[in-house]
Short mmCIF file of C-alpha atoms in Angstrom, two decimals:
data_model
loop_
_atom_site.label_atom_id
_atom_site.label_comp_id
_atom_site.label_asym_id
_atom_site.label_seq_id
_atom_site.Cartn_x
_atom_site.Cartn_y
_atom_site.Cartn_z
CA MET A 19 -85.26 229.98 12.60
CA ILE A 20 -84.69 233.60 12.45
CA SER A 21 -87.46 235.58 11.31
CA ALA A 22 -85.84 238.71 10.95
CA VAL A 23 -82.38 240.46 11.88
CA LEU A 24 -81.69 243.95 12.64
CA ILE A 25 -79.06 246.65 13.88
CA LEU A 26 -80.02 249.03 16.32
CA ASN A 27 -78.20 252.13 17.85
CA SER A 28 -77.83 252.69 21.64
CA ARG A 29 -81.01 254.08 21.89
CA GLY A 30 -82.52 251.42 19.94
CA HIS A 31 -83.74 252.97 17.02
CA THR A 32 -83.18 250.51 13.98
CA LEU A 33 -80.17 251.35 11.04
CA ILE A 34 -80.60 248.33 9.09
CA SER A 35 -83.41 245.83 9.24
CA ARG A 36 -83.87 242.52 7.50
CA ALA A 37 -86.73 240.18 7.21
CA TYR A 38 -86.30 236.93 6.42
CA ARG A 39 -89.66 235.31 7.12
CA ASP A 40 -93.47 236.97 7.09
CA ASP A 41 -94.98 236.29 10.52
CA VAL A 42 -92.87 239.25 12.14
CA GLU A 43 -93.39 242.94 11.64
CA THR A 44 -89.86 245.12 11.78
CA ARG A 45 -91.13 247.73 12.76
CA SER A 46 -92.50 246.78 15.91
CA ILE A 47 -89.92 244.70 16.88
CA SER A 48 -87.76 247.66 16.89
CA SER A 49 -90.35 249.62 19.22
CA ALA A 50 -90.58 246.48 21.25
CA PHE A 51 -86.99 246.02 22.25
CA ARG A 52 -86.65 250.04 23.06
CA SER A 53 -90.08 249.95 25.39
CA GLN A 54 -89.46 246.34 26.85
CA ILE A 55 -85.75 245.61 27.02
CA LEU A 56 -83.76 249.07 26.57
CA ALA A 57 -86.16 250.99 29.26
CA ALA A 58 -86.88 248.23 31.42
CA LYS A 59 -82.86 248.23 31.62
CA ILE A 60 -82.44 244.29 31.41
CA ALA A 61 -80.24 244.68 27.78
CA ASP A 62 -76.97 243.87 29.84
CA ARG A 63 -78.47 241.33 32.26
CA CYS A 64 -80.14 239.36 30.32
CA PRO A 65 -79.48 238.77 26.34
CA VAL A 66 -82.69 236.39 25.44
CA LYS A 67 -85.79 237.83 26.40
CA THR A 68 -89.39 236.27 25.21
CA ILE A 69 -91.92 238.95 24.64
CA GLY A 70 -95.06 237.72 23.99
CA SER A 71 -94.86 234.97 21.30
CA VAL A 72 -91.41 236.60 19.97
CA THR A 73 -88.19 235.56 21.13
CA PHE A 74 -85.32 238.35 21.25
CA MET A 75 -81.87 237.26 21.35
CA PHE A 76 -79.39 240.52 21.07
CA ILE A 77 -75.26 241.37 21.53
CA ARG A 78 -74.00 244.73 21.89
CA HIS A 79 -70.78 245.72 20.05
CA GLU A 80 -69.56 249.24 20.28
CA GLU A 81 -72.53 251.38 20.59
CA MET A 82 -74.72 249.51 18.58
CA TYR A 83 -77.10 246.47 19.12
CA LEU A 84 -77.25 243.11 16.64
CA LEU A 85 -81.14 241.68 16.88
CA ALA A 86 -82.17 238.49 15.92
CA VAL A 87 -86.06 237.62 16.17
CA THR A 88 -87.71 234.44 16.04
CA LYS A 89 -90.92 233.06 16.59
CA GLN A 90 -89.84 229.28 16.66
CA ASN A 91 -88.00 227.00 19.31
CA ALA A 92 -84.66 228.02 17.61
CA ASN A 93 -81.13 227.01 18.28
CA VAL A 94 -80.35 229.84 20.23
CA ALA A 95 -76.44 228.71 20.74
CA LEU A 96 -76.52 228.33 17.32
CA VAL A 97 -78.70 231.67 16.59
CA PHE A 98 -75.67 233.66 18.89
CA GLU A 99 -72.69 232.11 16.87
CA PHE A 100 -74.28 233.30 13.72
CA LEU A 101 -74.22 237.08 15.38
CA TYR A 102 -70.56 236.99 16.23
CA LYS A 103 -69.92 235.40 12.96
CA LEU A 104 -71.87 238.84 11.06
CA ILE A 105 -69.56 241.16 13.60
CA PHE A 106 -66.45 239.48 12.22
CA LEU A 107 -67.88 239.31 8.74
CA PHE A 108 -68.42 243.35 9.08
CA GLN A 109 -65.31 244.08 10.42
CA SER A 110 -63.31 242.05 8.01
CA TYR A 111 -65.29 243.99 5.36
CA PHE A 112 -64.55 247.36 7.05
CA ASP A 113 -60.64 246.94 7.88
CA GLY A 114 -61.40 245.94 11.29
CA LYS A 115 -63.50 248.23 12.64
CA PHE A 116 -67.30 248.05 12.66
CA THR A 117 -69.21 250.87 13.74
CA GLU A 118 -71.78 252.62 12.97
CA ASP A 119 -70.58 255.28 10.91
CA ALA A 120 -68.98 252.43 8.93
CA LEU A 121 -72.65 250.95 8.63
CA LYS A 122 -74.03 254.18 7.28
CA GLU A 123 -71.36 254.11 4.97
CA ASN A 124 -71.87 250.86 3.35
CA PHE A 125 -75.99 250.28 3.72
CA SER A 126 -75.82 248.43 0.34
CA LEU A 127 -73.17 246.06 0.98
CA VAL A 128 -74.49 245.13 4.35
CA TYR A 129 -77.56 244.44 2.71
CA GLU A 130 -75.86 242.46 -0.05
CA LEU A 131 -74.09 240.41 2.78
CA LEU A 132 -77.57 239.56 4.73
CA ASP A 133 -79.33 238.07 1.57
CA GLU A 134 -76.44 236.30 1.03
CA ILE A 135 -75.64 234.63 4.47
CA LEU A 136 -79.11 233.81 5.52
CA ASP A 137 -81.52 232.12 3.51
CA PHE A 138 -85.16 231.93 4.92
CA GLY A 139 -83.43 232.38 8.14
CA TYR A 140 -80.74 229.70 8.10
CA PRO A 141 -77.19 230.92 7.98
CA GLN A 142 -75.80 229.59 5.34
CA ASN A 143 -71.63 230.40 3.72
CA CYS A 144 -70.05 232.96 6.72
CA GLU A 145 -66.62 232.77 5.55
CA PRO A 146 -65.56 236.63 4.78
CA GLN A 147 -62.44 235.13 1.95
CA VAL A 148 -65.38 233.13 0.12
CA LEU A 149 -67.93 236.27 0.39
CA LYS A 150 -65.14 238.63 -0.78
CA ASN A 151 -64.97 236.31 -3.97
CA ILE A 152 -68.34 237.43 -5.16
CA ILE A 153 -69.07 240.95 -2.92
CA VAL A 154 -66.74 243.68 -3.12
CA GLN A 155 -67.47 247.25 -1.53
CA GLY A 156 -68.83 248.28 -5.33
CA GLY A 157 -71.59 245.37 -5.26
CA MET A 158 -71.65 242.12 -7.07
CA LYS A 159 -68.49 241.60 -8.79
CA ASP A 160 -68.77 240.41 -12.15
CA ILE A 161 -68.04 237.04 -12.84
CA LYS A 162 -67.22 235.24 -16.15
CA PRO A 163 -69.24 232.44 -17.09
CA GLN A 164 -66.11 230.27 -17.32
CA GLU A 165 -65.81 231.12 -13.58
CA LEU A 166 -69.23 230.89 -12.43
CA GLU A 167 -69.04 226.80 -12.10
CA GLN A 168 -65.49 227.37 -9.78
CA ARG A 169 -66.68 229.93 -7.64
CA LEU A 170 -70.16 228.08 -7.26
CA LYS A 171 -67.92 224.70 -6.14
CA GLU A 172 -65.92 227.02 -3.56
CA VAL A 173 -69.53 228.45 -1.85
CA THR A 174 -71.35 225.47 -1.62
CA GLY A 175 -68.32 222.45 -1.16
CA ALA A 176 -66.94 220.52 1.47
CA VAL A 177 -63.73 223.42 1.67
CA SER A 178 -66.17 226.35 1.67
CA TRP A 179 -63.33 228.16 3.75
CA ARG A 180 -60.69 227.92 1.35
CA LYS A 181 -60.61 228.60 -2.34
CA GLN A 182 -58.63 226.70 -5.12
CA GLY A 183 -55.66 227.84 -6.73
CA ILE A 184 -53.77 229.82 -3.77
CA VAL A 185 -49.90 230.06 -4.73
CA TYR A 186 -47.25 231.17 -2.40
CA ARG A 187 -43.31 231.66 -3.53
CA LYS A 188 -42.66 230.55 0.01
CA ASN A 189 -44.96 228.71 1.93
CA GLU A 190 -45.07 229.26 5.34
CA VAL A 191 -47.20 228.73 8.64
CA PHE A 192 -47.48 230.48 11.87
CA LEU A 193 -48.81 229.20 15.00
CA ASP A 194 -49.67 231.34 18.12
CA VAL A 195 -50.31 229.86 21.52
CA ILE A 196 -52.16 232.65 23.35
CA GLU A 197 -53.02 231.79 27.26
CA ASP A 198 -55.19 234.02 29.70
CA VAL A 199 -54.24 233.26 33.24
CA ASN A 200 -57.24 234.02 35.85
CA MET A 201 -55.78 233.58 39.17
CA LEU A 202 -56.49 234.02 42.64
CA LEU A 203 -53.95 234.27 45.39
CA SER A 204 -54.47 234.76 49.25
CA ASN A 205 -52.52 236.87 51.40
CA LYS A 206 -50.19 234.46 52.12
CA GLY A 207 -49.22 233.71 48.57
CA THR A 208 -51.10 230.11 48.01
CA VAL A 209 -53.13 229.78 44.92
CA LEU A 210 -56.86 230.01 45.64
CA SER A 211 -58.38 229.50 42.23
CA SER A 212 -56.87 229.30 38.91
CA ASP A 213 -57.86 228.83 35.51
CA VAL A 214 -56.38 229.15 32.19
CA THR A 215 -58.02 229.86 28.95
CA GLY A 216 -56.17 229.67 26.20
CA ARG A 217 -56.28 229.69 21.52
CA ILE A 218 -54.22 228.97 18.94
CA VAL A 219 -54.04 231.43 16.34
CA MET A 220 -52.64 229.97 12.61
CA LYS A 221 -51.57 232.40 10.07
CA CYS A 222 -51.32 230.21 7.11
CA TYR A 223 -49.66 230.80 3.89
CA LEU A 224 -49.61 227.88 2.15
CA THR A 225 -50.05 226.84 -2.07
CA GLY A 226 -52.80 224.44 -3.17
CA MET A 227 -55.37 222.61 -0.97
CA PRO A 228 -53.17 220.91 2.11
CA GLU A 229 -54.17 219.10 4.91
CA CYS A 230 -52.23 219.61 8.30
CA LYS A 231 -52.03 217.46 11.46
CA PHE A 232 -51.73 219.43 14.84
CA GLY A 233 -50.22 217.15 18.00
CA LEU A 234 -50.52 218.63 21.36
CA ASN A 235 -49.40 217.33 24.73
CA ASP A 236 -53.15 216.59 25.89
CA LYS A 237 -53.63 213.31 28.26
CA LEU A 238 -56.27 211.43 25.84
CA MET A 239 -53.63 211.89 22.81
CA LEU A 240 -50.54 210.90 24.69
CA GLN A 241 -52.13 207.56 26.27
CA GLN A 242 -53.57 206.88 22.71
CA GLU A 243 -50.05 206.97 21.39
CA LYS A 244 -48.66 205.28 24.30
CA LYS A 245 -50.52 202.12 23.43
CA ALA A 246 -49.05 202.23 19.87
CA THR A 247 -45.66 202.88 20.40
CA THR A 248 -42.73 202.92 22.99
CA ASN A 249 -40.25 204.88 21.88
CA ARG A 250 -41.13 208.28 22.47
CA LYS A 251 -40.25 211.89 23.61
CA ARG A 252 -41.69 212.44 27.13
CA TYR A 253 -44.01 214.76 27.31
CA LYS A 254 -45.81 217.04 30.43
CA GLU A 255 -49.80 215.23 30.18
CA ILE A 256 -52.14 217.59 30.45
CA ASP A 257 -56.30 217.57 30.65
CA ILE A 258 -57.97 220.13 28.94
CA ASP A 259 -61.26 220.58 30.25
CA ASP A 260 -62.86 221.93 27.67
CA ILE A 261 -62.37 222.56 23.28
CA THR A 262 -63.92 224.65 20.62
CA PHE A 263 -62.22 224.34 17.26
CA HIS A 264 -62.72 225.96 14.28
CA GLN A 265 -65.10 224.48 11.05
CA CYS A 266 -62.03 223.28 9.35
CA VAL A 267 -61.18 220.97 11.54
CA LYS A 268 -62.40 217.25 11.33
CA LEU A 269 -64.44 216.59 14.11
CA GLY A 270 -64.27 212.49 13.31
CA LYS A 271 -60.84 212.16 13.55
CA PHE A 272 -60.46 214.11 16.50
CA ASP A 273 -63.00 212.24 18.33
CA THR A 274 -61.77 208.66 17.02
CA ASP A 275 -57.51 209.25 17.79
CA ARG A 276 -57.51 212.53 19.33
CA THR A 277 -55.46 213.93 16.04
CA ILE A 278 -56.63 217.64 14.91
CA SER A 279 -56.46 216.91 11.24
CA PHE A 280 -57.84 219.95 8.94
CA THR A 281 -57.44 221.82 5.66
CA PRO A 282 -56.66 225.60 6.48
CA PRO A 283 -58.38 228.93 5.69
CA ASP A 284 -55.96 230.97 4.24
CA GLY A 285 -54.76 233.84 6.03
CA GLU A 286 -55.12 233.83 9.62
CA PHE A 287 -57.75 232.76 11.80
CA GLU A 288 -58.72 231.27 15.16
CA LEU A 289 -57.96 227.37 15.24
CA MET A 290 -59.15 226.78 18.33
CA ARG A 291 -60.37 227.57 21.82
CA TYR A 292 -59.58 226.00 25.21
CA ARG A 293 -59.66 225.90 29.02
CA ILE A 294 -57.43 224.08 31.20
CA THR A 295 -58.15 224.19 35.46
CA ASP A 296 -55.39 221.30 36.94
CA GLY A 297 -51.86 221.95 36.96
CA VAL A 298 -51.85 225.79 36.27
CA VAL A 299 -48.22 227.04 37.26
CA PRO A 300 -48.59 231.11 38.21
CA PRO A 301 -45.97 233.06 36.32
CA PHE A 302 -45.77 235.43 39.19
CA ARG A 303 -46.01 234.98 43.14
CA LEU A 304 -46.70 238.10 45.43
CA LEU A 305 -44.93 236.62 48.57
CA SER A 306 -46.95 237.82 51.80
CA PRO A 307 -47.56 241.62 50.63
CA ILE A 308 -48.30 243.74 53.86
CA VAL A 309 -50.18 246.73 53.88
CA ARG A 310 -50.48 247.70 57.28
CA GLU A 311 -52.13 251.14 58.84
CA LEU A 312 -49.33 252.85 61.14
CA SER A 313 -52.13 255.19 62.47
CA LYS A 314 -54.90 257.06 61.32
CA THR A 315 -52.69 259.64 59.04
CA LYS A 316 -50.08 256.65 58.24
CA LEU A 317 -50.25 253.34 55.87
CA GLU A 318 -47.16 250.88 55.29
CA VAL A 319 -46.98 248.95 52.12
CA LYS A 320 -44.15 246.34 51.71
CA LEU A 321 -44.66 243.87 48.44
CA THR A 322 -42.42 241.50 46.80
CA VAL A 323 -43.45 240.01 43.62
CA LYS A 324 -41.47 236.41 42.38
CA SER A 325 -41.26 235.53 38.70
CA VAL A 326 -41.82 231.71 38.99
CA PHE A 327 -41.11 230.69 34.97
CA ASN A 328 -37.30 230.04 33.99
CA SER A 329 -34.18 232.07 34.28
CA ARG A 330 -33.53 232.31 30.37
CA LEU A 331 -37.47 233.95 30.09
CA PHE A 332 -38.50 237.09 30.89
CA GLY A 333 -41.66 239.23 32.00
CA LYS A 334 -42.90 242.16 29.48
CA ASN A 335 -45.26 245.37 30.70
CA VAL A 336 -45.53 243.90 34.15
CA VAL A 337 -47.81 246.29 35.75
CA VAL A 338 -48.68 246.06 39.77
CA LYS A 339 -51.19 248.17 41.13
CA ILE A 340 -51.52 248.26 44.94
CA PRO A 341 -54.81 249.76 46.22
CA CYS A 342 -54.61 252.73 48.47
CA PRO A 343 -57.75 254.43 50.32
CA SER A 344 -59.71 257.07 48.96
CA ASN A 345 -58.11 259.75 51.50
CA THR A 346 -54.85 258.95 50.28
CA ALA A 347 -52.40 262.26 50.41
CA LYS A 348 -49.11 261.60 49.19
CA CYS A 349 -46.75 258.40 48.88
CA LYS A 350 -42.95 258.18 49.14
CA ILE A 351 -42.14 254.96 47.04
CA HIS A 352 -38.65 252.71 47.01
CA VAL A 353 -38.64 250.00 44.15
CA ALA A 354 -35.87 247.94 43.05
CA ALA A 355 -36.43 248.17 39.59
CA GLY A 356 -38.95 249.55 37.39
CA LYS A 357 -40.97 253.33 37.98
CA ALA A 358 -43.70 253.41 41.10
CA LYS A 359 -46.26 256.10 41.16
CA TYR A 360 -49.58 256.98 43.40
CA LYS A 361 -52.44 257.59 40.74
CA ALA A 362 -55.13 259.56 42.58
CA GLU A 363 -57.43 258.71 39.22
CA LYS A 364 -57.02 255.11 39.89
CA GLY A 365 -56.93 255.26 43.85
CA ALA A 366 -53.85 252.73 43.82
CA ILE A 367 -49.86 252.80 43.67
CA VAL A 368 -49.12 251.76 39.91
CA TRP A 369 -45.47 249.91 39.63
CA THR A 370 -44.65 249.35 35.98
CA ILE A 371 -41.48 247.15 35.11
CA LYS A 372 -41.33 247.01 31.34
CA ARG A 373 -38.74 244.05 31.71
CA PHE A 374 -38.71 241.51 34.45
CA PRO A 375 -36.33 238.75 34.66
CA GLY A 376 -37.01 235.06 35.06
CA ASP A 377 -36.42 233.35 38.75
CA THR A 378 -35.96 236.48 40.34
CA GLU A 379 -37.63 238.51 43.56
CA LEU A 380 -38.36 242.19 43.39
CA ASN A 381 -39.26 244.59 46.29
CA LEU A 382 -41.58 247.76 46.79
CA SER A 383 -42.20 249.69 49.89
CA ALA A 384 -43.94 252.68 50.40
CA GLU A 385 -45.48 255.20 53.29
CA VAL A 386 -48.46 256.48 52.72
CA ASP A 387 -49.66 259.55 54.03
CA LEU A 388 -53.40 259.82 54.70
CA ILE A 389 -55.89 262.95 55.04
CA SER A 390 -57.03 262.81 58.62
CA GLN A 391 -60.91 262.08 58.82
CA THR A 392 -63.25 264.19 61.29
CA ALA A 393 -66.45 262.10 60.81
CA GLU A 394 -66.62 258.26 61.06
CA ASN A 395 -66.16 257.10 57.62
CA LYS A 396 -66.62 253.28 56.46
CA LYS A 397 -64.22 251.00 56.97
CA TRP A 398 -61.63 250.64 53.88
CA SER A 399 -62.81 247.20 52.30
CA ARG A 400 -58.85 246.49 51.06
CA PRO A 401 -59.34 245.61 47.82
CA PRO A 402 -56.83 243.17 46.22
CA ILE A 403 -53.61 243.75 44.33
CA ASN A 404 -53.94 243.53 40.63
CA LEU A 405 -51.31 242.24 38.29
CA ASN A 406 -50.73 242.71 34.42
CA PHE A 407 -48.26 241.36 32.18
CA GLN A 408 -47.22 239.41 29.48
CA VAL A 409 -44.44 236.62 29.40
CA PRO A 410 -43.30 235.24 25.68
CA MET A 411 -42.43 231.46 25.30
CA PHE A 412 -44.03 230.62 28.23
CA THR A 413 -47.80 228.74 28.82
CA ALA A 414 -48.82 228.36 32.45
CA SER A 415 -51.22 225.41 31.71
CA GLY A 416 -47.84 223.31 30.19
CA LEU A 417 -49.57 222.86 26.86
CA HIS A 418 -47.63 222.55 23.82
CA VAL A 419 -47.09 221.88 20.34
CA ARG A 420 -45.80 218.45 19.64
CA PHE A 421 -46.13 218.55 15.73
CA LEU A 422 -47.76 220.50 13.09
CA LYS A 423 -47.45 218.59 9.66
CA VAL A 424 -48.47 219.90 6.28
CA PHE A 425 -49.07 217.35 3.40
CA GLU A 426 -50.13 218.75 -0.26
CA LYS A 427 -49.74 217.19 -3.29
CA SER A 428 -46.73 218.40 -4.59
CA ASN A 429 -45.06 217.61 -1.45
CA TYR A 430 -43.58 221.20 -0.90
CA GLN A 431 -41.24 221.91 2.35
CA ALA A 432 -43.15 223.99 4.68
CA ILE A 433 -41.67 226.32 7.46
CA LYS A 434 -43.31 226.29 10.36
CA TRP A 435 -42.92 229.02 13.52
CA VAL A 436 -44.59 228.34 16.77
CA ARG A 437 -44.56 231.20 19.59
CA TYR A 438 -46.01 231.09 23.01
CA ILE A 439 -47.80 233.68 24.65
CA THR A 440 -49.03 233.96 28.71
CA GLN A 441 -50.80 236.78 29.42
CA ALA A 442 -52.99 238.13 32.43
CA GLY A 443 -56.41 237.66 32.58
CA VAL A 444 -58.17 238.34 36.10
CA TYR A 445 -54.57 238.26 38.30
CA GLU A 446 -55.46 238.97 42.06
CA SER A 447 -53.92 238.59 45.28
CA ARG A 448 -55.32 239.41 48.88
CA ILE A 449 -54.08 241.70 50.91
#
């Protein structure tokens, strides 16, 4: 599997290296990375590179590279999953910031973690909550002999991500459904391409070892239930294209009856990721935006933004960026709501609306004065208008949490909270 793991700075010099097999030499590895990958300027284009008989697999974080090397035919997806897990683990130990300075201040801790999470190049337990019971900032934790057996069960057991004996006075579960909408609209306002990438983040404060069951309005799940019963609430059925689960989810149960069943880790974690391409509802539409050249020194801009969601909801921090030519001198802008200003450093009119009510149209009009150019310059490319926004309690995909059940042997009643947030990914309209 993995022969060695190296953490290098932006120039390719080694900050930390740990060899797990004797088939590679870490000093020559860092030298080859500098000369064959960084010097050749392929680091940002190709995350996998084979040099001789050694395969380099690397990712960039902040101003550092995390590099894994192997001489075997390794599972590349598994290696990259491990490298991203490594970043998450270091962030949890270093108060959310994994930087070069944090690494230099915690060399001994990092080496102890690298020794613990890889065994002869094979990834082991990478869960921060379990590792923090054994390894702390001062080094290895002193564990009493009577506690050792319990700790070993937590590290090597079937539920390695959750320890025994967790107690809360108030049992609560918070569920956040966060969706990023990627959309391209034509200058007529029609949708040219759209998709939603979403994630469900859970904050779990539950006593004991609970089992949770979780249901969505997934088309296949609803069809399974339709066969079993006729008395059920009607939901919009959605097709989920791709799903990635946290390791706590019982995949066998999901494959048989589409039920998401799991014993959750304590605290905050990402339960699942998904992607949807069908039936995406755009939160905002741009109705026939006009950017017209009246003369060589004047430009006319007219824009109407319509919120498509329910009138009881509202959009937050809506920002519309309308591109202008590079020879723009000044802009005279009129808006129905919010604030609009030409920003030369962004080459665009930036229209900011802190609160955008649902089912509402807002207008912007502007006269743009251009600097007269004597030389024949390249024609303006008319880049698209860009939108940025957040809409609480709305999902562009139509995904909804139908139920969340918590089962625990003490039969306590857990309080459950669900929140939906839709925000802009790459959201653009042609002009």
